[in-house]
Amino acid sequence: MDYKQALEELYSIKEWKFRLGLKNMKILLKKLSNPERKLKCIHVAGTNAKGSVCSMISSILIDAGYTVGMYTSPHLKKFNERIRINNNFISDKEVAEYYLRVKKHVTNQSFFEITTAMMFLYFFEKKVDFAVLEVGMGGRLDSTNVIKPLVSVITNIGYEHTDKLGKTLGKIAYEKSGIIKENVPVVTGAQGIALETIKKIAKKKNSELHSVNNKKIIKKKLDKKDNIWHFDFDNYKGLTLDNLKGEFQIKNAIIAIKTLEILNNNNIGIDNKNIINGLKKAELAARFQFIGKNILADSAHNPDGFMVLFGELKNLDYDKLILVMGFSRDKDVKKISNIIESSKKIKKIVLTQAHNERAMPTEKAKKYFKNAISIKNPKKALNYAKKIAKKNDLVLVAGSIYLAGELI
């Protein structure tokens, strides 16, 4: 079996097989001799910013000389992005090899369970020093939640996947707090009722909780030429995020720094220089990324993500905004449309549809946006936006990670 055949089989596993729960995951991992138990893991959950925080933590550990596995989802362009070591993607040959090795033990597991098992086996056999793992959905019943990590991280809590995680922030926080383990420290940027829920669960598990909400930036300044923020925080001077643009990433950096400070209590030897260099080099595509002179792509796909994105746009100099957007079927497009249409700079909204079975048809999305036009093909939609954009207009691609992946 080659790479193409392996992916065809993986992708053929229908969505009905997806379920939240750990039973099938544990059965599969036991047949593989439980590689997850032999890894030193950092576990990252949250509504938004999981990928960025994983990237920052990994980059700092790499700068300190460690071999670091990172597991994120979904991928933007190629499956291999999900499983990487020191920023090198798993090879096509290895994808086929590890899929075959896991496949012979598969009974009724889902796409994500099989992929997660491949990752655990790969990281164990490649002898990574640390594995930084992003939760797929929720936390308590997510396939990655079979580990006892060194640190648990909950970036933030917002409304998403309410059909599976609950319709209130308290219920969503409860599900995401399921990654908290007995006597394992927790770092979070959550606020309000969500933070109160996390506090209760951390106390019950005797887990020391570190909230970054009271952490203050000593100094910050935006270099508008390169759109890079320079900031000082606690004992860390001259911090920059050269590849992860946007002021919102500063809070994500503080979450990453606090996580590394906790890891340092285990004498892993991370110093200020590693923090500075690691943050500077950290990168993840489609996070407030300019893909052309006046073309910005972002992975915002839920109301909280759009609130942050539109707050960030205020730091940019442009005349009018042309939006190229496509959504997945399960997103709260009504709330997203209210956020977007509160902007006074909108020139045109172009609705499109990623080549993905989860994509929302443009006809359905259109009912939430006044005067929007539909161009189903994403590349044609972007070309149209570029054509009508004037010199100082901004074209923004957002609404779906899958859409961003097609256009970056």
Coordinates of C-alpha atoms in Angstrom, one line a residue:
M1 CA 0.0 0.0 0.0
D2 CA 1.3 3.4 -0.9
Y3 CA 0.6 6.9 0.5
K4 CA -2.3 7.6 -1.9
Q5 CA -4.0 4.3 -1.1
A6 CA -3.5 4.8 2.6
L7 CA -5.2 8.2 2.6
E8 CA -8.0 7.0 0.3
E9 CA -8.8 4.4 2.9
L10 CA -8.5 6.8 5.8
Y11 CA -10.7 9.4 4.2
S12 CA -13.3 6.8 3.2
I13 CA -14.2 6.2 6.9
K14 CA -17.6 7.9 7.0
E15 CA -18.5 10.6 9.4
W16 CA -21.1 8.4 11.2
K17 CA -18.1 6.5 12.7
F18 CA -17.1 9.7 14.5
R19 CA -18.0 9.6 18.2
L20 CA -16.8 11.2 21.3
G21 CA -15.5 8.6 23.8
L22 CA -12.3 6.8 24.8
K23 CA -13.3 3.2 24.8
N24 CA -12.4 2.4 21.2
M25 CA -9.2 4.5 21.5
K26 CA -8.0 2.6 24.5
I27 CA -8.8 -0.8 22.9
L28 CA -6.7 0.2 19.8
L29 CA -3.8 1.6 21.9
K30 CA -3.6 -1.5 24.0
K31 CA -3.1 -3.6 20.9
L32 CA -0.2 -1.3 20.0
S33 CA 1.4 -1.8 23.5
N34 CA 0.3 1.6 24.7
P35 CA 2.9 3.9 23.2
E36 CA 1.1 7.0 24.7
R37 CA 2.2 5.9 28.2
K38 CA 5.9 6.3 27.3
L39 CA 5.7 9.9 26.1
K40 CA 6.2 13.2 27.9
C41 CA 3.2 15.2 26.8
I42 CA 1.8 18.7 26.9
H43 CA -1.9 18.7 26.2
V44 CA -3.6 21.7 24.7
A45 CA -7.4 22.3 24.6
G46 CA -9.6 25.4 24.0
T47 CA -12.0 26.9 21.6
N48 CA -9.4 29.0 19.6
A49 CA -5.6 29.4 19.6
K50 CA -4.8 25.8 20.3
G51 CA -2.6 25.5 17.2
S52 CA -0.8 28.8 17.8
V53 CA 0.0 27.8 21.4
C54 CA 1.2 24.4 20.4
S55 CA 3.5 26.0 17.8
M56 CA 5.0 28.4 20.4
I57 CA 5.6 25.7 23.0
S58 CA 7.1 23.4 20.4
S59 CA 9.4 26.1 19.0
I60 CA 10.7 27.1 22.4
L61 CA 11.5 23.5 23.3
I62 CA 13.2 23.0 19.9
D63 CA 15.3 26.1 20.5
A64 CA 16.4 24.5 23.8
G65 CA 17.7 21.5 21.9
Y66 CA 14.9 19.0 22.4
T67 CA 13.3 16.7 19.8
V68 CA 9.6 17.7 19.8
G69 CA 6.6 16.0 18.3
M70 CA 3.6 18.2 17.5
Y71 CA 0.1 16.9 16.7
T72 CA -2.5 19.3 15.3
S73 CA -5.7 19.1 13.3
P74 CA -7.1 19.6 10.8
H75 CA -4.5 20.1 8.1
L76 CA -4.5 22.9 5.7
K77 CA -3.0 21.4 2.5
K78 CA -1.6 18.0 3.2
F79 CA -2.4 15.3 5.8
N80 CA 1.3 15.1 6.9
E81 CA 1.0 18.5 8.5
R82 CA -0.9 16.8 11.4
I83 CA 2.1 14.8 12.6
R84 CA 5.5 16.6 12.7
I85 CA 8.8 16.4 14.6
N86 CA 10.9 19.5 14.9
N87 CA 8.7 21.1 12.2
N88 CA 9.4 18.3 9.8
F89 CA 6.2 16.6 8.6
I90 CA 5.9 12.8 8.7
S91 CA 6.9 11.5 5.2
D92 CA 4.5 10.0 2.7
K93 CA 6.2 6.7 3.1
E94 CA 5.8 6.8 6.9
V95 CA 2.2 7.7 6.6
A96 CA 1.5 4.6 4.6
E97 CA 3.7 2.5 6.9
Y98 CA 2.2 3.6 10.2
Y99 CA -1.3 3.4 8.8
L100 CA -0.8 -0.2 7.8
R101 CA 0.6 -1.1 11.2
V102 CA -2.4 0.5 13.0
K103 CA -4.9 -0.8 10.4
K104 CA -4.4 -4.5 11.3
H105 CA -5.7 -3.7 14.8
V106 CA -8.6 -1.5 13.8
T107 CA -12.1 -2.8 14.7
N108 CA -14.6 0.1 14.7
Q109 CA -12.3 3.1 15.2
S110 CA -12.9 6.5 13.5
F111 CA -10.6 8.5 11.2
F112 CA -9.4 10.6 14.1
E113 CA -8.8 7.7 16.4
I114 CA -6.7 5.9 13.8
T115 CA -4.7 9.0 13.1
T116 CA -4.1 9.7 16.8
A117 CA -2.9 6.1 17.2
M118 CA -0.5 6.5 14.3
M119 CA 0.8 9.7 16.0
F120 CA 1.4 8.1 19.4
L121 CA 3.3 5.1 17.8
Y122 CA 5.3 7.4 15.5
F123 CA 6.4 9.8 18.3
F124 CA 7.3 6.9 20.6
E125 CA 9.4 5.1 18.0
K126 CA 11.1 8.3 16.9
K127 CA 12.0 8.9 20.6
V128 CA 10.7 12.4 20.9
D129 CA 11.7 14.2 24.1
F130 CA 8.3 15.9 24.3
A131 CA 4.9 15.5 22.5
V132 CA 2.8 18.7 22.2
L133 CA -0.8 17.5 21.5
E134 CA -3.8 19.6 20.3
V135 CA -7.2 18.3 21.3
G136 CA -9.4 17.5 18.4
M137 CA -12.8 18.4 19.9
G138 CA -13.8 19.2 23.5
G139 CA -11.4 17.4 25.8
R140 CA -13.0 14.9 28.2
L141 CA -14.0 12.4 25.5
D142 CA -11.5 13.4 22.8
S143 CA -9.3 10.7 21.4
T144 CA -6.1 12.4 22.6
N145 CA -7.3 12.3 26.3
V146 CA -5.7 9.0 27.1
I147 CA -2.5 10.5 28.4
K148 CA -1.3 11.9 31.8
P149 CA 0.5 15.0 30.6
L150 CA 3.2 17.1 32.3
V151 CA 1.0 20.2 31.9
S152 CA -2.6 20.7 30.7
V153 CA -3.5 23.9 28.8
I154 CA -6.9 25.3 28.2
T155 CA -6.4 28.4 25.9
N156 CA -9.9 29.9 26.1
I157 CA -13.6 29.0 26.1
G158 CA -16.2 30.1 23.5
Y159 CA -19.2 28.8 21.7
E160 CA -18.5 26.0 19.3
H161 CA -19.7 22.4 18.6
T162 CA -22.6 23.2 21.0
D163 CA -24.5 20.2 19.7
K164 CA -21.8 17.9 21.1
L165 CA -20.2 19.9 24.0
G166 CA -23.3 21.8 25.4
K167 CA -25.0 25.0 24.8
T168 CA -23.6 27.0 27.7
L169 CA -20.0 28.2 28.4
G170 CA -20.1 26.3 31.7
K171 CA -20.9 23.0 30.0
I172 CA -18.3 23.6 27.2
A173 CA -15.7 24.5 29.9
Y174 CA -16.6 21.2 31.7
E175 CA -16.0 19.2 28.6
K176 CA -12.7 20.9 27.8
S177 CA -11.6 20.7 31.5
G178 CA -11.8 16.9 31.1
I179 CA -8.1 17.0 30.1
I180 CA -7.2 18.1 33.7
K181 CA -5.6 15.2 35.5
E182 CA -4.9 14.4 39.1
N183 CA -2.0 16.5 40.5
V184 CA -1.1 17.9 37.0
P185 CA -0.8 21.7 36.7
V186 CA -3.2 23.6 34.5
V187 CA -2.6 26.8 32.5
T188 CA -5.6 28.8 31.1
G189 CA -6.6 32.0 29.5
A190 CA -10.3 31.4 30.1
Q191 CA -12.4 34.0 31.8
G192 CA -15.8 34.4 33.6
I193 CA -18.0 31.4 34.1
A194 CA -15.7 29.2 32.1
L195 CA -12.8 30.0 34.4
E196 CA -15.0 29.3 37.5
T197 CA -15.8 25.9 36.0
I198 CA -12.1 25.2 35.4
K199 CA -11.2 26.3 38.9
K200 CA -13.7 23.8 40.4
I201 CA -12.5 20.9 38.4
A202 CA -8.8 21.8 39.0
K203 CA -9.5 21.9 42.8
K204 CA -11.3 18.6 42.7
K205 CA -8.3 17.0 40.9
N206 CA -5.8 18.7 43.2
S207 CA -4.3 20.4 40.2
E208 CA -2.5 23.7 40.6
L209 CA -4.2 26.3 38.3
H210 CA -2.3 29.1 36.6
S211 CA -4.6 31.8 35.1
V212 CA -2.9 34.3 32.8
N213 CA -5.7 36.8 32.9
N214 CA -3.9 38.8 35.6
K215 CA -0.7 38.9 33.7
K216 CA 0.1 42.4 32.4
I217 CA 2.3 43.4 29.5
I218 CA 5.0 45.8 30.6
K219 CA 5.4 47.3 27.2
K220 CA 4.2 46.7 23.7
K221 CA 4.6 48.4 20.3
L222 CA 3.5 47.6 16.8
D223 CA 6.0 47.8 14.0
K224 CA 3.5 48.7 11.2
K225 CA 6.0 48.2 8.4
D226 CA 6.2 44.4 9.1
N227 CA 3.1 44.1 11.3
I228 CA 5.2 42.7 14.2
W229 CA 4.5 43.3 17.8
H230 CA 7.4 44.0 20.2
F231 CA 6.6 43.4 23.9
D232 CA 8.1 42.9 27.3
F233 CA 6.6 40.6 29.8
D234 CA 7.8 39.9 33.4
N235 CA 11.5 39.0 33.1
Y236 CA 11.3 38.6 29.3
K237 CA 12.5 41.6 27.3
G238 CA 12.4 42.1 23.6
L239 CA 9.9 39.5 22.7
T240 CA 8.5 39.4 19.1
L241 CA 6.3 37.0 17.1
D242 CA 7.8 37.4 13.7
N243 CA 5.6 34.8 11.9
L244 CA 2.5 34.7 14.1
K245 CA 1.1 38.2 13.5
G246 CA -1.5 40.0 15.5
E247 CA -1.8 41.5 19.0
F248 CA -4.0 38.6 20.0
Q249 CA -1.0 36.3 19.8
I250 CA 0.6 38.1 22.7
K251 CA -1.8 36.5 25.1
N252 CA -1.2 33.1 23.5
A253 CA 2.5 33.7 24.0
I254 CA 1.9 34.4 27.7
I255 CA 0.1 31.0 27.9
A256 CA 3.0 29.3 26.2
I257 CA 5.6 31.1 28.5
K258 CA 3.7 30.1 31.7
T259 CA 3.5 26.5 30.4
L260 CA 7.3 26.4 29.8
E261 CA 7.9 28.0 33.3
I262 CA 6.0 25.0 34.8
L263 CA 8.0 22.5 32.7
N264 CA 11.2 24.2 33.9
N265 CA 10.3 23.1 37.4
N266 CA 11.2 19.7 36.2
N267 CA 14.7 21.0 35.4
I268 CA 14.4 20.8 31.6
G269 CA 16.7 23.8 31.2
I270 CA 14.8 26.5 29.3
D271 CA 16.2 30.0 29.6
N272 CA 15.1 33.5 28.5
K273 CA 17.1 33.2 25.3
N274 CA 15.1 30.0 24.4
I275 CA 11.9 31.8 25.1
I276 CA 12.9 34.8 22.9
N277 CA 14.2 32.8 20.0
G278 CA 11.4 30.2 20.2
L279 CA 8.7 32.8 20.0
K280 CA 10.4 34.6 17.2
K281 CA 10.6 31.5 15.1
A282 CA 7.2 30.0 15.9
E283 CA 4.9 29.7 12.9
L284 CA 1.7 28.3 11.8
A285 CA 0.0 29.0 8.4
A286 CA -3.3 30.8 8.0
R287 CA -3.1 32.7 11.3
F288 CA -3.5 36.4 10.4
Q289 CA -1.2 35.6 7.4
F290 CA -0.6 38.0 4.5
I291 CA -0.6 35.9 1.3
G292 CA -0.3 38.9 -0.9
K293 CA 0.3 42.6 -0.7
N294 CA -3.2 43.4 0.5
I295 CA -4.6 39.9 1.0
L296 CA -5.0 38.5 4.5
A297 CA -5.9 34.9 5.3
D298 CA -7.1 33.8 8.7
S299 CA -8.5 30.6 10.2
A300 CA -11.3 32.3 12.2
H301 CA -14.3 30.0 11.9
N302 CA -16.5 30.7 15.0
P303 CA -18.0 33.9 16.6
D304 CA -15.1 34.3 19.1
G305 CA -12.6 33.9 16.4
F306 CA -14.3 36.6 14.3
M307 CA -14.5 38.9 17.3
V308 CA -10.7 38.7 17.8
L309 CA -10.1 39.0 14.0
F310 CA -12.2 42.1 13.6
G311 CA -10.6 43.7 16.7
E312 CA -7.2 43.0 15.1
L313 CA -8.2 44.6 11.8
K314 CA -8.3 48.0 13.7
N315 CA -4.5 47.9 13.9
L316 CA -4.2 47.8 10.0
D317 CA -4.4 50.8 7.7
Y318 CA -6.8 50.2 4.8
D319 CA -9.8 51.9 3.2
K320 CA -12.4 49.2 2.4
L321 CA -12.7 45.5 3.3
I322 CA -13.6 42.8 0.7
L323 CA -14.4 39.5 2.4
V324 CA -14.0 36.1 0.8
M325 CA -15.7 33.6 3.1
G326 CA -16.8 30.0 3.2
F327 CA -18.1 28.1 6.3
S328 CA -18.5 24.5 7.5
R329 CA -22.0 23.3 8.0
D330 CA -21.9 23.2 11.8
K331 CA -20.8 26.9 12.3
D332 CA -23.0 29.6 13.8
V333 CA -23.0 31.8 10.7
K334 CA -25.8 34.0 12.1
K335 CA -23.7 35.2 15.0
I336 CA -20.6 35.6 12.7
S337 CA -22.7 37.7 10.3
N338 CA -23.7 40.1 13.1
I339 CA -20.0 40.6 14.0
I340 CA -19.0 41.2 10.3
E341 CA -21.9 43.5 9.4
S342 CA -21.2 45.8 12.4
S343 CA -18.1 46.9 10.5
K344 CA -18.5 50.2 8.6
K345 CA -15.7 49.3 6.1
I346 CA -17.3 46.4 4.3
K347 CA -17.2 47.0 0.5
K348 CA -18.2 43.5 -0.7
I349 CA -18.9 40.0 0.7
V350 CA -18.0 37.1 -1.6
L351 CA -19.3 33.8 -0.4
T352 CA -17.6 30.6 -1.6
Q353 CA -17.4 26.9 -0.8
A354 CA -14.3 24.9 0.1
H355 CA -13.9 21.6 -1.7
N356 CA -14.8 19.6 1.5
E357 CA -17.9 17.5 2.2
R358 CA -18.4 19.6 5.4
A359 CA -18.6 22.9 3.6
M360 CA -21.8 24.9 3.9
P361 CA -23.4 25.6 0.4
T362 CA -23.1 29.2 -0.5
E363 CA -26.9 29.4 -1.0
K364 CA -27.4 28.6 2.7
A365 CA -24.8 31.0 3.9
K366 CA -26.1 33.8 1.7
K367 CA -29.3 34.2 3.7
Y368 CA -27.2 35.6 6.6
F369 CA -25.5 38.3 4.6
K370 CA -27.2 41.3 2.9
N371 CA -26.0 42.0 -0.7
A372 CA -23.5 39.2 -0.6
I373 CA -22.6 37.4 -3.9
S374 CA -21.9 33.8 -4.4
I375 CA -18.9 32.4 -6.4
K376 CA -18.6 28.7 -5.5
N377 CA -15.1 28.1 -6.7
P378 CA -12.7 29.5 -4.0
K379 CA -9.9 30.6 -6.4
K380 CA -12.4 32.3 -8.7
A381 CA -13.9 34.1 -5.7
L382 CA -10.5 35.3 -4.6
N383 CA -9.6 36.5 -8.1
Y384 CA -12.9 38.4 -8.2
A385 CA -12.1 40.1 -4.9
K386 CA -8.6 41.1 -6.1
K387 CA -10.1 42.5 -9.3
I388 CA -12.5 44.8 -7.5
A389 CA -10.1 45.8 -4.8
K390 CA -8.6 49.3 -5.1
K391 CA -5.0 50.1 -4.1
N392 CA -5.6 50.6 -0.4
D393 CA -8.4 48.0 0.1
L394 CA -7.9 44.9 2.1
V395 CA -9.0 41.4 0.9
L396 CA -9.7 39.1 3.8
V397 CA -10.1 35.3 3.5
A398 CA -11.8 33.7 6.5
G399 CA -14.6 31.5 7.8
S400 CA -13.0 28.0 7.4
I401 CA -9.7 26.4 8.0
Y402 CA -10.3 24.3 4.9
L403 CA -11.0 27.4 2.8
A404 CA -7.8 29.1 4.1
G405 CA -5.9 26.0 3.2
E406 CA -7.1 26.1 -0.4
L407 CA -6.1 29.7 -0.9
I408 CA -2.8 30.2 0.9

